Short mmCIF file of C-alpha atoms and ligand atoms in Angstrom, two decimals:
data_model
loop_
_atom_site.label_atom_id
_atom_site.label_comp_id
_atom_site.label_asym_id
_atom_site.label_seq_id
_atom_site.Cartn_x
_atom_site.Cartn_y
_atom_site.Cartn_z
CA MET A 1 -11.40 -37.95 -22.64
CA TYR A 2 -10.72 -34.60 -24.29
CA ASP A 3 -9.00 -34.26 -27.63
CA ILE A 4 -7.04 -31.07 -26.42
CA ILE A 5 -6.65 -29.42 -23.03
CA ILE A 6 -5.32 -25.91 -23.15
CA ILE A 7 -3.67 -24.55 -19.98
CA GLY A 8 -3.86 -20.78 -19.73
CA GLY A 9 -6.36 -18.21 -21.27
CA GLY A 10 -4.23 -15.46 -22.59
CA PRO A 11 -4.12 -14.56 -26.35
CA ALA A 12 -2.28 -17.90 -27.16
CA GLY A 13 -4.73 -20.05 -25.27
CA LEU A 14 -7.80 -18.41 -26.54
CA THR A 15 -6.57 -18.60 -30.07
CA ALA A 16 -5.71 -22.29 -29.82
CA GLY A 17 -9.10 -22.78 -28.41
CA LEU A 18 -10.74 -20.95 -31.23
CA TYR A 19 -8.93 -22.96 -33.80
CA GLY A 20 -9.55 -26.24 -32.01
CA ALA A 21 -13.16 -25.67 -31.53
CA ARG A 22 -13.67 -24.63 -35.14
CA SER A 23 -12.12 -27.96 -36.05
CA LEU A 24 -14.99 -29.57 -34.06
CA LEU A 25 -12.53 -31.15 -31.58
CA LYS A 26 -13.43 -31.70 -27.92
CA VAL A 27 -11.35 -28.75 -26.47
CA LEU A 28 -11.25 -27.65 -22.81
CA LEU A 29 -9.33 -24.49 -21.80
CA LEU A 30 -8.36 -24.16 -18.07
CA GLU A 31 -7.64 -20.81 -16.63
CA ARG A 32 -6.97 -20.11 -12.96
CA LEU A 33 -8.70 -16.75 -12.85
CA ALA A 34 -10.55 -15.04 -15.64
CA PRO A 35 -9.13 -15.50 -19.20
CA GLY A 36 -6.75 -12.64 -20.31
CA GLY A 37 -3.38 -13.15 -18.85
CA GLN A 38 -0.87 -10.27 -18.81
CA VAL A 39 -2.84 -8.35 -21.52
CA LEU A 40 -5.45 -7.50 -18.92
CA THR A 41 -2.85 -5.35 -17.16
CA THR A 42 -2.25 -3.48 -20.38
CA ASP A 43 -4.08 -0.27 -20.62
CA TRP A 44 -3.80 0.34 -24.30
CA VAL A 45 -2.50 -1.98 -27.07
CA GLU A 46 -1.53 -0.15 -30.16
CA ASN A 47 0.63 -2.74 -32.05
CA TYR A 48 -1.99 -5.46 -32.56
CA PRO A 49 -2.95 -5.36 -36.20
CA GLY A 50 -6.53 -4.43 -37.11
CA PHE A 51 -6.97 -1.68 -34.53
CA PRO A 52 -5.64 1.52 -36.13
CA GLU A 53 -6.57 3.69 -33.14
CA GLY A 54 -5.46 1.00 -30.58
CA VAL A 55 -7.63 -1.13 -28.35
CA SER A 56 -7.75 -1.64 -24.54
CA GLY A 57 -6.19 -4.82 -23.29
CA PHE A 58 -9.61 -5.72 -21.61
CA GLU A 59 -11.72 -5.22 -24.83
CA LEU A 60 -9.20 -7.21 -26.82
CA ILE A 61 -9.38 -10.19 -24.61
CA ASP A 62 -13.19 -9.91 -24.23
CA ARG A 63 -13.54 -10.11 -27.95
CA MET A 64 -11.19 -13.01 -28.27
CA LYS A 65 -13.04 -14.98 -25.48
CA LYS A 66 -16.47 -14.35 -27.03
CA GLN A 67 -15.20 -15.39 -30.52
CA ALA A 68 -13.76 -18.68 -29.19
CA GLU A 69 -16.90 -19.32 -27.14
CA HIS A 70 -19.02 -18.63 -30.17
CA PHE A 71 -17.49 -21.68 -31.88
CA GLY A 72 -18.07 -23.86 -28.82
CA LEU A 73 -14.81 -23.65 -26.70
CA GLU A 74 -15.37 -24.80 -23.22
CA ILE A 75 -13.72 -22.51 -20.65
CA ARG A 76 -13.39 -23.58 -16.97
CA ASN A 77 -11.96 -21.39 -14.17
CA GLU A 78 -9.88 -24.12 -12.46
CA GLU A 79 -6.19 -24.12 -11.22
CA VAL A 80 -4.09 -26.84 -12.72
CA ARG A 81 -2.12 -28.44 -9.77
CA LYS A 82 -0.25 -31.05 -11.66
CA VAL A 83 0.19 -32.63 -15.09
CA GLU A 84 1.48 -36.15 -16.03
CA LEU A 85 2.75 -35.97 -19.51
CA SER A 86 4.10 -38.90 -21.56
CA ASP A 87 3.88 -39.94 -25.20
CA LYS A 88 1.20 -42.49 -24.26
CA LYS A 89 -0.86 -40.85 -21.49
CA LYS A 90 -1.66 -37.19 -20.64
CA ARG A 91 -3.38 -36.38 -17.34
CA VAL A 92 -4.22 -32.90 -16.00
CA PHE A 93 -5.13 -32.44 -12.45
CA ALA A 94 -7.36 -29.47 -12.20
CA GLY A 95 -9.30 -28.63 -9.02
CA LYS A 96 -10.55 -31.89 -7.67
CA GLU A 97 -10.68 -33.65 -11.00
CA ILE A 98 -8.22 -35.78 -12.98
CA LEU A 99 -8.75 -35.06 -16.66
CA GLU A 100 -7.52 -37.31 -19.50
CA THR A 101 -6.65 -35.86 -22.83
CA LYS A 102 -5.02 -36.81 -26.08
CA ALA A 103 -3.07 -33.65 -26.48
CA VAL A 104 -2.07 -30.55 -24.27
CA ILE A 105 -1.34 -27.03 -25.28
CA LEU A 106 0.69 -25.15 -22.60
CA CYS A 107 -0.21 -21.37 -22.71
CA CYS A 108 0.60 -20.56 -19.19
CA GLY A 109 2.40 -17.44 -19.99
CA ALA A 110 4.87 -15.55 -17.74
CA ASN A 111 4.79 -13.71 -14.57
CA TRP A 112 6.58 -10.44 -13.48
CA LYS A 113 10.07 -10.93 -12.08
CA ARG A 114 10.91 -9.58 -8.62
CA LEU A 115 13.97 -7.52 -7.78
CA GLY A 116 14.73 -9.63 -4.68
CA ILE A 117 15.86 -6.77 -2.60
CA GLU A 118 15.11 -5.80 0.95
CA GLY A 119 11.60 -4.32 1.56
CA GLU A 120 10.16 -5.67 -1.76
CA ASP A 121 8.22 -8.60 -0.43
CA LYS A 122 7.08 -6.80 2.75
CA LEU A 123 5.71 -3.80 0.76
CA ILE A 124 3.92 -5.52 -2.10
CA GLY A 125 0.47 -3.96 -2.24
CA LYS A 126 1.69 -1.26 0.11
CA GLY A 127 3.53 0.78 -2.54
CA VAL A 128 5.39 -1.92 -4.40
CA SER A 129 3.57 -2.78 -7.57
CA TYR A 130 3.97 -4.85 -10.73
CA CYS A 131 1.05 -3.09 -12.67
CA ALA A 132 0.82 0.55 -13.20
CA THR A 133 -2.33 0.18 -15.23
CA CYS A 134 -3.95 -1.38 -12.10
CA ASP A 135 -2.43 0.92 -9.41
CA ALA A 136 -1.46 4.22 -10.98
CA PRO A 137 -4.68 6.18 -9.81
CA PHE A 138 -3.41 5.61 -6.19
CA TYR A 139 -0.41 7.85 -6.82
CA ARG A 140 -2.18 11.08 -7.96
CA ASP A 141 0.24 14.00 -7.45
CA GLN A 142 2.95 11.79 -5.79
CA GLU A 143 6.41 10.93 -6.72
CA VAL A 144 7.02 7.28 -7.80
CA ALA A 145 9.80 5.11 -9.25
CA VAL A 146 9.79 2.73 -12.08
CA ILE A 147 12.52 0.16 -12.24
CA GLY A 148 13.63 -1.22 -15.69
CA GLY A 149 14.43 -0.07 -19.23
CA GLY A 150 12.34 -2.37 -21.43
CA ASP A 151 9.17 -1.76 -23.16
CA THR A 152 7.04 -2.52 -20.13
CA ALA A 153 8.86 -0.08 -17.98
CA LEU A 154 8.49 2.70 -20.70
CA GLU A 155 4.89 2.03 -21.38
CA GLU A 156 4.00 1.91 -17.72
CA ALA A 157 6.03 5.10 -16.88
CA ILE A 158 4.21 6.93 -19.68
CA PHE A 159 0.92 5.69 -18.28
CA LEU A 160 1.93 6.88 -14.79
CA THR A 161 2.30 10.44 -16.04
CA ARG A 162 -1.43 10.73 -16.17
CA PHE A 163 -1.49 10.57 -12.36
CA ALA A 164 1.82 10.94 -10.58
CA LYS A 165 3.66 14.24 -10.27
CA LYS A 166 7.14 12.84 -10.99
CA ILE A 167 8.30 9.51 -12.14
CA TYR A 168 11.98 8.42 -11.64
CA LEU A 169 12.80 5.96 -14.41
CA ILE A 170 15.70 3.88 -12.88
CA HIS A 171 17.75 1.87 -15.27
CA ARG A 172 20.95 -0.03 -14.69
CA ARG A 173 22.57 0.87 -17.93
CA ASP A 174 23.05 4.10 -19.99
CA SER A 175 20.87 3.00 -22.81
CA LEU A 176 17.37 1.69 -22.88
CA ARG A 177 16.24 -1.76 -24.09
CA GLY A 178 12.70 -0.68 -25.16
CA THR A 179 11.74 0.15 -28.74
CA LYS A 180 12.71 3.56 -30.15
CA LEU A 181 9.19 4.88 -30.46
CA LEU A 182 8.54 4.28 -26.74
CA GLN A 183 11.98 5.66 -25.77
CA GLU A 184 11.22 8.85 -27.59
CA ARG A 185 7.74 9.17 -26.06
CA ALA A 186 9.08 8.65 -22.55
CA LYS A 187 11.98 11.09 -22.99
CA ALA A 188 9.49 13.77 -24.23
CA GLN A 189 7.63 13.52 -21.01
CA GLU A 190 8.64 16.28 -18.50
CA LYS A 191 7.36 14.26 -15.64
CA ILE A 192 9.74 11.37 -16.37
CA VAL A 193 13.27 11.80 -14.90
CA PHE A 194 15.85 9.32 -15.94
CA LEU A 195 18.29 7.85 -13.42
CA TRP A 196 20.89 6.09 -15.60
CA GLU A 197 23.33 3.37 -14.51
CA THR A 198 21.53 3.03 -11.28
CA THR A 199 20.25 0.01 -9.42
CA PRO A 200 17.93 -0.22 -6.36
CA LEU A 201 19.46 -1.71 -3.18
CA LYS A 202 16.49 -1.55 -0.77
CA ILE A 203 12.89 -0.35 -0.61
CA LEU A 204 12.41 1.73 2.42
CA GLY A 205 9.40 1.99 4.58
CA GLN A 206 7.54 0.05 7.29
CA GLN A 207 3.74 0.38 6.69
CA GLY A 208 4.10 1.78 3.22
CA VAL A 209 6.87 2.66 0.67
CA GLU A 210 8.67 5.76 1.69
CA GLY A 211 11.68 5.77 -0.60
CA LEU A 212 14.40 3.76 -2.38
CA GLU A 213 18.07 3.29 -1.44
CA LEU A 214 20.02 3.36 -4.75
CA GLN A 215 23.45 2.89 -6.01
CA HIS A 216 25.31 4.35 -9.04
CA VAL A 217 26.70 1.38 -10.93
CA LYS A 218 30.07 3.07 -11.89
CA THR A 219 30.75 5.58 -9.02
CA LYS A 220 29.22 3.14 -6.42
CA GLU A 221 27.70 6.12 -4.70
CA ILE A 222 24.82 5.16 -2.55
CA PHE A 223 21.85 7.60 -2.32
CA GLN A 224 18.19 7.85 -1.47
CA LYS A 225 15.01 9.08 -3.34
CA ALA A 226 11.81 9.68 -1.46
CA VAL A 227 8.91 8.00 -3.32
CA SER A 228 5.59 6.54 -2.25
CA GLY A 229 5.40 3.95 -4.98
CA VAL A 230 7.87 1.64 -6.55
CA PHE A 231 6.84 -0.07 -9.84
CA VAL A 232 8.95 -2.89 -10.94
CA PHE A 233 9.24 -3.95 -14.65
CA ILE A 234 12.45 -6.00 -14.97
CA GLY A 235 11.11 -8.70 -17.31
CA THR A 236 9.17 -11.87 -16.86
CA ARG A 237 9.83 -15.43 -15.70
CA PRO A 238 7.83 -18.34 -17.41
CA ASN A 239 5.15 -20.11 -15.65
CA SER A 240 6.67 -23.46 -16.27
CA ASP A 241 6.94 -24.99 -12.89
CA LEU A 242 4.14 -27.42 -13.78
CA VAL A 243 6.33 -29.07 -16.42
CA LYS A 244 9.80 -28.37 -15.25
CA ASN A 245 10.74 -32.09 -14.65
CA GLN A 246 8.88 -33.41 -17.71
CA LEU A 247 9.69 -31.33 -20.74
CA GLU A 248 12.86 -29.71 -22.20
CA LEU A 249 13.24 -26.11 -21.02
CA SER A 250 15.72 -23.41 -21.91
CA PRO A 251 18.18 -22.32 -19.16
CA GLU A 252 15.60 -19.50 -18.21
CA GLY A 253 12.78 -22.05 -17.90
CA PHE A 254 10.97 -21.44 -21.16
CA VAL A 255 9.50 -24.46 -22.91
CA LYS A 256 11.49 -25.48 -25.91
CA THR A 257 9.46 -26.38 -29.02
CA ASP A 258 10.02 -27.03 -32.76
CA ALA A 259 8.61 -24.70 -35.39
CA ASP A 260 5.17 -26.51 -35.08
CA MET A 261 5.06 -25.61 -31.28
CA GLN A 262 5.64 -29.20 -30.41
CA SER A 263 7.63 -29.75 -27.12
CA SER A 264 9.96 -32.48 -26.34
CA ILE A 265 7.05 -34.99 -25.78
CA PRO A 266 4.80 -35.68 -28.85
CA GLY A 267 1.37 -34.34 -28.25
CA ILE A 268 2.47 -31.67 -25.89
CA PHE A 269 2.52 -28.19 -27.59
CA ALA A 270 3.35 -24.69 -26.20
CA ALA A 271 2.49 -21.35 -27.33
CA GLY A 272 2.80 -17.65 -26.16
CA ASP A 273 5.04 -16.28 -23.42
CA VAL A 274 5.93 -19.50 -21.85
CA ARG A 275 7.65 -20.64 -25.02
CA ALA A 276 11.41 -20.16 -25.72
CA LYS A 277 11.48 -17.59 -28.54
CA LEU A 278 12.66 -14.22 -29.80
CA LEU A 279 9.66 -11.97 -29.57
CA ARG A 280 6.98 -11.78 -26.92
CA GLN A 281 3.87 -9.95 -28.36
CA ILE A 282 0.14 -10.51 -28.53
CA SER A 283 0.58 -10.90 -32.28
CA THR A 284 3.14 -13.66 -31.85
CA ALA A 285 1.17 -15.41 -29.15
CA VAL A 286 -1.86 -15.47 -31.39
CA GLY A 287 0.01 -17.04 -34.33
CA GLU A 288 1.61 -19.69 -32.15
CA GLY A 289 -1.78 -20.56 -30.61
CA ALA A 290 -3.23 -21.11 -34.06
CA THR A 291 -0.19 -23.21 -35.09
CA ALA A 292 -0.26 -25.31 -31.84
CA ALA A 293 -3.93 -26.11 -32.33
CA PHE A 294 -3.45 -27.03 -36.11
CA ALA A 295 -0.43 -29.23 -35.11
CA ALA A 296 -2.38 -30.83 -32.34
CA GLU A 297 -4.99 -31.76 -34.79
CA LYS A 298 -2.44 -33.29 -37.18
CA TYR A 299 -1.06 -35.23 -34.21
CA LEU A 300 -4.50 -36.59 -33.33
CA GLU A 301 -5.12 -37.72 -36.89
CA SER A 302 -1.68 -39.47 -37.01
CA ARG A 303 -2.68 -41.45 -33.78
CA LYS A 304 -6.03 -42.79 -35.32
P1 LIG B 401 12.57 -6.90 -20.84
O1 LIG B 401 12.42 -6.47 -22.37
O2 LIG B 401 13.35 -8.15 -20.53
O3 LIG B 401 13.30 -5.63 -20.08
C1 LIG B 401 13.63 -5.79 -18.70
C2 LIG B 401 14.34 -4.50 -18.23
O4 LIG B 401 14.65 -4.66 -16.90
C3 LIG B 401 15.69 -4.31 -19.05
O5 LIG B 401 15.92 -3.00 -19.30
C4 LIG B 401 16.70 -4.78 -17.90
O6 LIG B 401 17.92 -4.17 -18.08
C5 LIG B 401 16.02 -4.54 -16.67
N1 LIG B 401 16.39 -5.45 -15.63
C6 LIG B 401 16.35 -6.85 -15.64
N2 LIG B 401 16.65 -7.30 -14.52
C7 LIG B 401 16.99 -6.29 -13.74
C8 LIG B 401 17.41 -6.21 -12.38
N3 LIG B 401 17.57 -7.30 -11.56
N4 LIG B 401 17.49 -5.02 -11.85
C9 LIG B 401 17.34 -3.94 -12.55
N5 LIG B 401 16.95 -3.95 -13.77
C10 LIG B 401 16.84 -5.12 -14.36
O7 LIG B 401 11.20 -7.04 -20.20
P2 LIG B 401 9.81 -6.30 -20.60
O8 LIG B 401 10.01 -4.76 -20.69
O9 LIG B 401 8.80 -6.69 -19.44
O10 LIG B 401 9.32 -6.87 -21.88
C11 LIG B 401 9.17 -8.27 -22.04
C12 LIG B 401 8.90 -8.60 -23.50
O11 LIG B 401 7.45 -8.12 -23.76
C13 LIG B 401 9.73 -7.94 -24.51
O12 LIG B 401 9.93 -8.65 -25.63
C14 LIG B 401 8.98 -6.69 -24.87
O13 LIG B 401 9.30 -6.20 -26.13
C15 LIG B 401 7.55 -7.10 -24.84
N6 LIG B 401 6.69 -6.00 -24.64
C16 LIG B 401 6.26 -5.38 -25.80
C17 LIG B 401 5.41 -4.26 -25.61
C18 LIG B 401 4.88 -3.49 -26.76
O14 LIG B 401 5.23 -3.99 -27.85
N7 LIG B 401 4.23 -2.45 -26.60
C19 LIG B 401 4.96 -3.77 -24.25
C20 LIG B 401 5.41 -4.51 -23.15
C21 LIG B 401 6.32 -5.60 -23.34
P3 LIG B 401 18.91 -4.50 -19.24
O15 LIG B 401 18.44 -3.74 -20.36
O16 LIG B 401 20.30 -3.85 -18.75
O17 LIG B 401 18.95 -5.97 -19.50
#
């Protein structure tokens, strides 16, 4: 019987694990692959306090993991298949095991949304990508497209300028959603060409991406752009399928919690990108992970 099982090993999960382990609780963190979550696909993090020159996503996660393990956090690479959550009993089905725990902290994060247009599924890994940091070097001196107008699209488009010859940034409105600083940086890049009020209709190509069919939102004109890569950054959807019939979720599927990160079932907490909230940052995930672990400890004490 564990005191706390944490599902997901991004910044929220690793911080919850650090706090839980430092409170000398029996804590297990389950992560499908290696800990890290979306931060691992971030080349350079420059808005996490304490790193005035910035830090690579990989290094930041590595430090968080080492720190949590130093205080005795048990981390297992195991996919969680199912959870049974109630006020009285909490069971986590991981790999071939059924684990019992007194409290659960959900830190399952979020995943990239797909466009849902023709050609997308077929060409994933053959020119369609959701991670410029991972795939940009394949597009040296080529023309590519970035879809989206948020912080991720801007950051990744700027990263792509290191490799690609030209980057079409395709956004469905005439103003960007991303922060002003990133907007200015992207607009200052000669390699980035903005296509405003434009949406993609089809990704073209058979064996690999050859182009995009696009439509202007207002004039309805349909036109094509030849590109060899399409990078999609249109937001994220929460990884909440595990709990969708057990906990209260927002209409978009994020886990609803109170200010102490407790979900609609006592003893089940949520932190990080999977939680319904205003701001999705590493810094907010970390604070929520710490709060969730502390609240879980209070919950365990109240049950003694
Ligand atoms: P986001 O802020 O939700 O932006 C998604 C973008 O994609 C928006 O511009 C949206 O257009 C567009 N979009 C959505 N659905 C679309 C569709 N079907 N077709 C075409 N375009 C579509 O997502 P994000 O950029 O991934 O950021 C997620 C969160 O992480 C945000 O809170 C962001 O601030 C944070 N983040 C922060 C940093 C940083 O601080 N450095 C870096 C990355 C992400 P509309 O604008 O018209 O809705």
